[in-house]
Amino acid sequence: GESVGLHLPTLSVQEGDNSIINCAYSNSASDYFIWYKQESGKGPQFIIDIRSNMDKRQGQRVTVLLNKTVKHLSLQIAATQPGDSAVYFCAETLSNAGGTSYGKLTFGQGTILTVHP
Amino acid sequence: NAGVTQTPKFQVLKTGQSMTLQCAQDMNHEYMSWYRQDPGMGLRLIHYSVGAGITDQGEVPNGYNVSRSTTEDFPLRLLSAAPSQTSVYFCASRRTSGPTDTQYFGPGTRLTVL
């Protein structure tokens, strides 16, 4: 079946650097994408989302970029901090006609981000 | 609000035993779901519910049953545990409407089947 995957399973950066985590998706029909952060021993936590009618969306220190042409998604974290160390998952889903998903997410494998002080 | 709560936090079962993983949310969310997370993998959807009395299968439903008698609770039942069900189980909830699809996840139940 179609799935979401990640290019890099691990990423190590120095505190203060910018981090970029990549994700490739294969289902061209997916129209809603989410990034989650999962700290050790905890459940995933929502970071930022983007719909397919957008190319870029910014949050606090995070930016998600969507390239529908090559089916690529990325998460940029500015001024990475040790507290950002976690596993990051991208997820995709297909909205219903009303633009609201039933939350049937397909998750990628995950990228481990390690931030060194 | 406590958010999404799960019990127990840890559980060890023997093959063939049955048990129920509890999940509750106090946010009045209509949608609830169960995922399992295996080492080195993302989460996979087991079952979900769009409201009380309504449930449906996800990607990996075999070996699991669910019911939704109230808005708040969504228990996951393992009828006859197998080693392949060793995993970390996450319950999640969200509103079915709204501009974003934010799901709130519980802390997880770590299950080991011997």
PDB file of C-alpha atoms in Angstrom:
ATOM      1  CA  GLY A   1       0.000   0.000   0.000  1.00  0.00           C
ATOM      2  CA  GLU A   2       1.012   3.591  -0.293  1.00  0.00           C
ATOM      3  CA  SER A   3       2.816   5.022   2.669  1.00  0.00           C
ATOM      4  CA  VAL A   4       4.760   7.917   4.003  1.00  0.00           C
ATOM      5  CA  GLY A   5       8.522   7.565   4.446  1.00  0.00           C
ATOM      6  CA  LEU A   6      11.493   9.571   5.678  1.00  0.00           C
ATOM      7  CA  HIS A   7      14.829  10.139   3.958  1.00  0.00           C
ATOM      8  CA  LEU A   8      16.952  10.309   7.101  1.00  0.00           C
ATOM      9  CA  PRO A   9      16.361   8.169  10.148  1.00  0.00           C
ATOM     10  CA  THR A  10      18.718  10.200  12.398  1.00  0.00           C
ATOM     11  CA  LEU A  11      19.815  13.809  12.555  1.00  0.00           C
ATOM     12  CA  SER A  12      22.354  15.323  14.934  1.00  0.00           C
ATOM     13  CA  VAL A  13      22.766  19.080  15.230  1.00  0.00           C
ATOM     14  CA  GLN A  14      24.394  21.608  17.529  1.00  0.00           C
ATOM     15  CA  GLU A  15      22.297  23.842  19.730  1.00  0.00           C
ATOM     16  CA  GLY A  16      21.405  26.992  17.846  1.00  0.00           C
ATOM     17  CA  ASP A  17      21.616  25.412  14.409  1.00  0.00           C
ATOM     18  CA  ASN A  18      18.631  25.117  12.116  1.00  0.00           C
ATOM     19  CA  SER A  19      17.302  21.599  11.573  1.00  0.00           C
ATOM     20  CA  ILE A  20      15.590  20.208   8.507  1.00  0.00           C
ATOM     21  CA  ILE A  21      13.698  16.934   8.651  1.00  0.00           C
ATOM     22  CA  ASN A  22      12.447  15.467   5.392  1.00  0.00           C
ATOM     23  CA  CYS A  23       9.567  13.222   4.456  1.00  0.00           C
ATOM     24  CA  ALA A  24       8.472  11.648   1.184  1.00  0.00           C
ATOM     25  CA  TYR A  25       4.905  10.602   0.601  1.00  0.00           C
ATOM     26  CA  SER A  26       3.617   8.357  -2.131  1.00  0.00           C
ATOM     27  CA  ASN A  27      -0.150   8.836  -2.050  1.00  0.00           C
ATOM     28  CA  SER A  28      -0.776  11.710  -4.427  1.00  0.00           C
ATOM     29  CA  ALA A  29      -4.385  11.878  -3.217  1.00  0.00           C
ATOM     30  CA  SER A  30      -3.366  12.859   0.332  1.00  0.00           C
ATOM     31  CA  ASP A  31      -4.324  16.431   1.019  1.00  0.00           C
ATOM     32  CA  TYR A  32      -3.487  16.994   4.671  1.00  0.00           C
ATOM     33  CA  PHE A  33      -0.125  16.549   6.355  1.00  0.00           C
ATOM     34  CA  ILE A  34       0.937  16.775   9.960  1.00  0.00           C
ATOM     35  CA  TRP A  35       4.215  16.770  11.841  1.00  0.00           C
ATOM     36  CA  TYR A  36       4.358  15.191  15.280  1.00  0.00           C
ATOM     37  CA  LYS A  37       7.050  15.234  17.947  1.00  0.00           C
ATOM     38  CA  GLN A  38       7.418  12.257  20.240  1.00  0.00           C
ATOM     39  CA  GLU A  39       9.588  12.448  23.304  1.00  0.00           C
ATOM     40  CA  SER A  40      10.807   9.313  25.001  1.00  0.00           C
ATOM     41  CA  GLY A  41       8.019   7.552  26.911  1.00  0.00           C
ATOM     42  CA  LYS A  42       5.312   9.921  25.704  1.00  0.00           C
ATOM     43  CA  GLY A  43       2.655  10.019  23.057  1.00  0.00           C
ATOM     44  CA  PRO A  44       3.055  12.032  19.837  1.00  0.00           C
ATOM     45  CA  GLN A  45       2.483  15.753  20.148  1.00  0.00           C
ATOM     46  CA  PHE A  46       1.127  17.921  17.337  1.00  0.00           C
ATOM     47  CA  ILE A  47       3.639  20.425  15.965  1.00  0.00           C
ATOM     48  CA  ILE A  48       2.275  21.875  12.759  1.00  0.00           C
ATOM     49  CA  ASP A  49       0.078  20.926   9.833  1.00  0.00           C
ATOM     50  CA  ILE A  50      -0.426  21.933   6.227  1.00  0.00           C
ATOM     51  CA  ARG A  51      -3.089  21.368   3.616  1.00  0.00           C
ATOM     52  CA  SER A  52      -2.316  20.573   0.014  1.00  0.00           C
ATOM     53  CA  ASN A  53      -3.540  23.960  -1.174  1.00  0.00           C
ATOM     54  CA  MET A  54      -0.569  25.541   0.600  1.00  0.00           C
ATOM     55  CA  ASP A  55       3.196  25.399  -0.049  1.00  0.00           C
ATOM     56  CA  LYS A  56       4.410  26.760   3.251  1.00  0.00           C
ATOM     57  CA  ARG A  57       3.163  27.303   6.748  1.00  0.00           C
ATOM     58  CA  GLN A  58       4.974  28.837   9.676  1.00  0.00           C
ATOM     59  CA  GLY A  59       4.587  28.375  13.373  1.00  0.00           C
ATOM     60  CA  GLN A  60       6.691  29.292  16.351  1.00  0.00           C
ATOM     61  CA  ARG A  61      10.280  28.371  15.334  1.00  0.00           C
ATOM     62  CA  VAL A  62       8.919  25.755  12.923  1.00  0.00           C
ATOM     63  CA  THR A  63       8.094  25.881   9.237  1.00  0.00           C
ATOM     64  CA  VAL A  64       6.566  23.153   7.108  1.00  0.00           C
ATOM     65  CA  LEU A  65       7.151  23.121   3.363  1.00  0.00           C
ATOM     66  CA  LEU A  66       5.121  21.065   0.919  1.00  0.00           C
ATOM     67  CA  ASN A  67       6.259  20.276  -2.615  1.00  0.00           C
ATOM     68  CA  LYS A  68       3.410  18.477  -4.319  1.00  0.00           C
ATOM     69  CA  THR A  69       5.321  18.098  -7.573  1.00  0.00           C
ATOM     70  CA  VAL A  70       7.837  15.713  -6.029  1.00  0.00           C
ATOM     71  CA  LYS A  71       5.600  14.656  -3.127  1.00  0.00           C
ATOM     72  CA  HIS A  72       7.970  15.941  -0.481  1.00  0.00           C
ATOM     73  CA  LEU A  73       7.369  17.417   2.925  1.00  0.00           C
ATOM     74  CA  SER A  74       9.892  19.025   5.233  1.00  0.00           C
ATOM     75  CA  LEU A  75       9.977  20.398   8.766  1.00  0.00           C
ATOM     76  CA  GLN A  76      12.375  23.212   9.535  1.00  0.00           C
ATOM     77  CA  ILE A  77      13.210  24.017  13.142  1.00  0.00           C
ATOM     78  CA  ALA A  78      14.960  27.315  13.721  1.00  0.00           C
ATOM     79  CA  ALA A  79      17.554  27.777  16.476  1.00  0.00           C
ATOM     80  CA  THR A  80      17.272  24.171  17.577  1.00  0.00           C
ATOM     81  CA  GLN A  81      17.360  23.625  21.328  1.00  0.00           C
ATOM     82  CA  PRO A  82      18.186  20.542  23.424  1.00  0.00           C
ATOM     83  CA  GLY A  83      14.496  20.324  24.281  1.00  0.00           C
ATOM     84  CA  ASP A  84      13.787  19.687  20.614  1.00  0.00           C
ATOM     85  CA  SER A  85      15.522  16.311  20.843  1.00  0.00           C
ATOM     86  CA  ALA A  86      12.861  13.721  20.019  1.00  0.00           C
ATOM     87  CA  VAL A  87      11.522  11.511  17.257  1.00  0.00           C
ATOM     88  CA  TYR A  88       9.676  13.436  14.566  1.00  0.00           C
ATOM     89  CA  PHE A  89       6.966  11.820  12.479  1.00  0.00           C
ATOM     90  CA  CYS A  90       5.210  13.060   9.422  1.00  0.00           C
ATOM     91  CA  ALA A  91       1.711  11.791   8.769  1.00  0.00           C
ATOM     92  CA  GLU A  92      -0.678  12.066   5.871  1.00  0.00           C
ATOM     93  CA  THR A  93      -4.381  11.691   5.445  1.00  0.00           C
ATOM     94  CA  LEU A  94      -7.147  12.238   2.961  1.00  0.00           C
ATOM     95  CA  SER A  95      -9.847  14.675   3.947  1.00  0.00           C
ATOM     96  CA  ASN A  96     -13.479  14.013   3.252  1.00  0.00           C
ATOM     97  CA  ALA A  97     -15.456  16.281   0.963  1.00  0.00           C
ATOM     98  CA  GLY A  98     -16.092  18.711   3.794  1.00  0.00           C
ATOM     99  CA  GLY A  99     -12.382  19.248   4.400  1.00  0.00           C
ATOM    100  CA  THR A 100     -12.388  17.493   7.750  1.00  0.00           C
ATOM    101  CA  SER A 101     -10.485  14.268   8.161  1.00  0.00           C
ATOM    102  CA  TYR A 102     -11.654  11.370  10.257  1.00  0.00           C
ATOM    103  CA  GLY A 103      -8.096  11.211  11.473  1.00  0.00           C
ATOM    104  CA  LYS A 104      -7.098   8.014   9.660  1.00  0.00           C
ATOM    105  CA  LEU A 105      -3.476   8.983   9.573  1.00  0.00           C
ATOM    106  CA  THR A 106      -0.663   7.136   7.853  1.00  0.00           C
ATOM    107  CA  PHE A 107       2.576   7.715   9.714  1.00  0.00           C
ATOM    108  CA  GLY A 108       6.096   7.685   8.422  1.00  0.00           C
ATOM    109  CA  GLN A 109       8.929   5.776  10.059  1.00  0.00           C
ATOM    110  CA  GLY A 110      10.227   8.706  12.077  1.00  0.00           C
ATOM    111  CA  THR A 111      13.464  10.683  12.340  1.00  0.00           C
ATOM    112  CA  ILE A 112      15.465  10.848  15.531  1.00  0.00           C
ATOM    113  CA  LEU A 113      16.675  14.393  16.167  1.00  0.00           C
ATOM    114  CA  THR A 114      19.509  14.819  18.660  1.00  0.00           C
ATOM    115  CA  VAL A 115      20.548  18.312  19.692  1.00  0.00           C
ATOM    116  CA  HIS A 116      23.969  18.669  21.292  1.00  0.00           C
ATOM    117  CA  PRO A 117      24.533  21.541  23.759  1.00  0.00           C
TER     118      PRO A 117
ATOM    119  CA  ASN B   1      -8.777  18.931  31.712  1.00  0.00           C
ATOM    120  CA  ALA B   2      -6.797  15.726  32.090  1.00  0.00           C
ATOM    121  CA  GLY B   3      -6.790  15.227  28.303  1.00  0.00           C
ATOM    122  CA  VAL B   4      -6.414  11.630  27.144  1.00  0.00           C
ATOM    123  CA  THR B   5      -5.646   9.112  29.847  1.00  0.00           C
ATOM    124  CA  GLN B   6      -4.648   5.476  29.447  1.00  0.00           C
ATOM    125  CA  THR B   7      -4.383   2.606  31.889  1.00  0.00           C
ATOM    126  CA  PRO B   8      -2.410   0.590  32.645  1.00  0.00           C
ATOM    127  CA  LYS B   9       0.955   2.137  31.795  1.00  0.00           C
ATOM    128  CA  PHE B  10       2.678  -1.248  31.632  1.00  0.00           C
ATOM    129  CA  GLN B  11       1.306  -4.789  31.267  1.00  0.00           C
ATOM    130  CA  VAL B  12       2.794  -8.244  30.841  1.00  0.00           C
ATOM    131  CA  LEU B  13       0.578 -11.043  29.546  1.00  0.00           C
ATOM    132  CA  LYS B  14       1.032 -14.680  28.743  1.00  0.00           C
ATOM    133  CA  THR B  15       0.055 -15.993  25.324  1.00  0.00           C
ATOM    134  CA  GLY B  16      -3.669 -16.667  25.218  1.00  0.00           C
ATOM    135  CA  GLN B  17      -4.632 -14.308  28.027  1.00  0.00           C
ATOM    136  CA  SER B  18      -7.160 -11.575  27.453  1.00  0.00           C
ATOM    137  CA  MET B  19      -7.174  -8.023  28.723  1.00  0.00           C
ATOM    138  CA  THR B  20      -8.650  -4.593  28.150  1.00  0.00           C
ATOM    139  CA  LEU B  21      -6.656  -1.417  27.652  1.00  0.00           C
ATOM    140  CA  GLN B  22      -8.546   1.568  28.959  1.00  0.00           C
ATOM    141  CA  CYS B  23      -8.731   4.981  27.308  1.00  0.00           C
ATOM    142  CA  ALA B  24     -10.687   8.016  28.431  1.00  0.00           C
ATOM    143  CA  GLN B  25     -10.865  11.664  27.381  1.00  0.00           C
ATOM    144  CA  ASP B  26     -12.569  14.604  29.043  1.00  0.00           C
ATOM    145  CA  MET B  27     -12.568  16.993  26.090  1.00  0.00           C
ATOM    146  CA  ASN B  28     -15.942  15.855  24.700  1.00  0.00           C
ATOM    147  CA  HIS B  29     -14.235  14.746  21.496  1.00  0.00           C
ATOM    148  CA  GLU B  30     -16.346  12.704  19.120  1.00  0.00           C
ATOM    149  CA  TYR B  31     -13.489  10.927  17.389  1.00  0.00           C
ATOM    150  CA  MET B  32     -11.265   8.419  19.173  1.00  0.00           C
ATOM    151  CA  SER B  33      -8.739   5.931  17.884  1.00  0.00           C
ATOM    152  CA  TRP B  34      -6.212   3.310  18.865  1.00  0.00           C
ATOM    153  CA  TYR B  35      -2.721   2.983  17.385  1.00  0.00           C
ATOM    154  CA  ARG B  36       0.110   0.597  17.962  1.00  0.00           C
ATOM    155  CA  GLN B  37       3.753   1.556  17.686  1.00  0.00           C
ATOM    156  CA  ASP B  38       6.422  -1.049  17.082  1.00  0.00           C
ATOM    157  CA  PRO B  39      10.177  -0.403  17.404  1.00  0.00           C
ATOM    158  CA  GLY B  40      11.563   1.714  14.570  1.00  0.00           C
ATOM    159  CA  MET B  41       8.145   2.243  13.059  1.00  0.00           C
ATOM    160  CA  GLY B  42       5.496   4.873  12.955  1.00  0.00           C
ATOM    161  CA  LEU B  43       2.062   4.441  14.465  1.00  0.00           C
ATOM    162  CA  ARG B  44      -0.456   2.142  12.784  1.00  0.00           C
ATOM    163  CA  LEU B  45      -4.186   2.542  13.203  1.00  0.00           C
ATOM    164  CA  ILE B  46      -6.008  -0.386  14.830  1.00  0.00           C
ATOM    165  CA  HIS B  47      -9.605   0.806  15.290  1.00  0.00           C
ATOM    166  CA  TYR B  48     -11.382   4.120  15.423  1.00  0.00           C
ATOM    167  CA  SER B  49     -14.729   5.563  16.421  1.00  0.00           C
ATOM    168  CA  VAL B  50     -16.502   8.657  15.109  1.00  0.00           C
ATOM    169  CA  GLY B  51     -18.964   8.744  17.974  1.00  0.00           C
ATOM    170  CA  ALA B  52     -20.716   6.719  20.651  1.00  0.00           C
ATOM    171  CA  GLY B  53     -22.014   3.465  19.212  1.00  0.00           C
ATOM    172  CA  ILE B  54     -19.952   3.747  16.014  1.00  0.00           C
ATOM    173  CA  THR B  55     -16.665   1.944  15.440  1.00  0.00           C
ATOM    174  CA  ASP B  56     -14.663   0.861  12.418  1.00  0.00           C
ATOM    175  CA  GLN B  57     -11.478  -0.963  11.539  1.00  0.00           C
ATOM    176  CA  GLY B  58      -8.175   0.650  10.814  1.00  0.00           C
ATOM    177  CA  GLU B  59      -5.054  -0.722   9.183  1.00  0.00           C
ATOM    178  CA  VAL B  60      -4.278  -3.572  11.627  1.00  0.00           C
ATOM    179  CA  PRO B  61      -7.542  -4.635  13.378  1.00  0.00           C
ATOM    180  CA  ASN B  62      -7.003  -8.395  13.678  1.00  0.00           C
ATOM    181  CA  GLY B  63      -6.874  -9.681  17.240  1.00  0.00           C
ATOM    182  CA  TYR B  64      -8.478  -6.553  18.716  1.00  0.00           C
ATOM    183  CA  ASN B  65     -12.025  -5.535  19.564  1.00  0.00           C
ATOM    184  CA  VAL B  66     -13.400  -2.139  20.521  1.00  0.00           C
ATOM    185  CA  SER B  67     -16.676  -0.646  21.670  1.00  0.00           C
ATOM    186  CA  ARG B  68     -17.830   2.914  22.292  1.00  0.00           C
ATOM    187  CA  SER B  69     -20.716   3.063  24.730  1.00  0.00           C
ATOM    188  CA  THR B  70     -19.952   6.614  25.873  1.00  0.00           C
ATOM    189  CA  THR B  71     -18.283   9.661  24.367  1.00  0.00           C
ATOM    190  CA  GLU B  72     -15.583   9.583  27.025  1.00  0.00           C
ATOM    191  CA  ASP B  73     -14.382   5.973  26.904  1.00  0.00           C
ATOM    192  CA  PHE B  74     -12.928   3.794  24.162  1.00  0.00           C
ATOM    193  CA  PRO B  75     -11.523   0.512  25.504  1.00  0.00           C
ATOM    194  CA  LEU B  76      -9.390  -1.830  23.418  1.00  0.00           C
ATOM    195  CA  ARG B  77      -9.753  -5.555  24.047  1.00  0.00           C
ATOM    196  CA  LEU B  78      -7.223  -8.250  23.289  1.00  0.00           C
ATOM    197  CA  LEU B  79      -9.206 -11.481  23.132  1.00  0.00           C
ATOM    198  CA  SER B  80      -6.285 -13.935  23.080  1.00  0.00           C
ATOM    199  CA  ALA B  81      -2.927 -12.241  23.360  1.00  0.00           C
ATOM    200  CA  ALA B  82      -0.110 -13.247  21.024  1.00  0.00           C
ATOM    201  CA  PRO B  83       3.605 -12.307  21.090  1.00  0.00           C
ATOM    202  CA  SER B  84       3.043 -10.356  17.860  1.00  0.00           C
ATOM    203  CA  GLN B  85       0.885  -7.972  19.880  1.00  0.00           C
ATOM    204  CA  THR B  86       3.843  -6.876  21.969  1.00  0.00           C
ATOM    205  CA  SER B  87       3.890  -3.168  21.303  1.00  0.00           C
ATOM    206  CA  VAL B  88       3.195   0.275  22.692  1.00  0.00           C
ATOM    207  CA  TYR B  89      -0.451   1.244  22.340  1.00  0.00           C
ATOM    208  CA  PHE B  90      -1.619   4.835  22.012  1.00  0.00           C
ATOM    209  CA  CYS B  91      -5.128   6.138  22.256  1.00  0.00           C
ATOM    210  CA  ALA B  92      -5.998   9.453  20.617  1.00  0.00           C
ATOM    211  CA  SER B  93      -8.977  11.772  20.360  1.00  0.00           C
ATOM    212  CA  ARG B  94     -10.022  14.808  18.344  1.00  0.00           C
ATOM    213  CA  ARG B  95     -13.018  16.779  17.303  1.00  0.00           C
ATOM    214  CA  THR B  96     -14.572  15.655  14.061  1.00  0.00           C
ATOM    215  CA  SER B  97     -14.964  19.234  12.875  1.00  0.00           C
ATOM    216  CA  GLY B  98     -12.647  22.228  12.704  1.00  0.00           C
ATOM    217  CA  PRO B  99      -9.974  23.611  10.389  1.00  0.00           C
ATOM    218  CA  THR B 100      -7.249  21.357  11.717  1.00  0.00           C
ATOM    219  CA  ASP B 101      -7.100  17.687  12.467  1.00  0.00           C
ATOM    220  CA  THR B 102      -5.256  17.940  15.761  1.00  0.00           C
ATOM    221  CA  GLN B 103      -5.235  14.662  17.582  1.00  0.00           C
ATOM    222  CA  TYR B 104      -4.402  14.460  21.232  1.00  0.00           C
ATOM    223  CA  PHE B 105      -2.537  11.340  22.205  1.00  0.00           C
ATOM    224  CA  GLY B 106      -2.462   9.583  25.533  1.00  0.00           C
ATOM    225  CA  PRO B 107       0.811   8.598  27.241  1.00  0.00           C
ATOM    226  CA  GLY B 108       0.662   5.019  25.954  1.00  0.00           C
ATOM    227  CA  THR B 109       0.441   1.484  27.345  1.00  0.00           C
ATOM    228  CA  ARG B 110       3.513  -0.688  26.961  1.00  0.00           C
ATOM    229  CA  LEU B 111       2.346  -4.294  26.485  1.00  0.00           C
ATOM    230  CA  THR B 112       4.569  -7.370  26.505  1.00  0.00           C
ATOM    231  CA  VAL B 113       3.157 -10.773  25.561  1.00  0.00           C
ATOM    232  CA  LEU B 114       5.292 -13.726  26.582  1.00  0.00           C
TER     233      LEU B 114
END
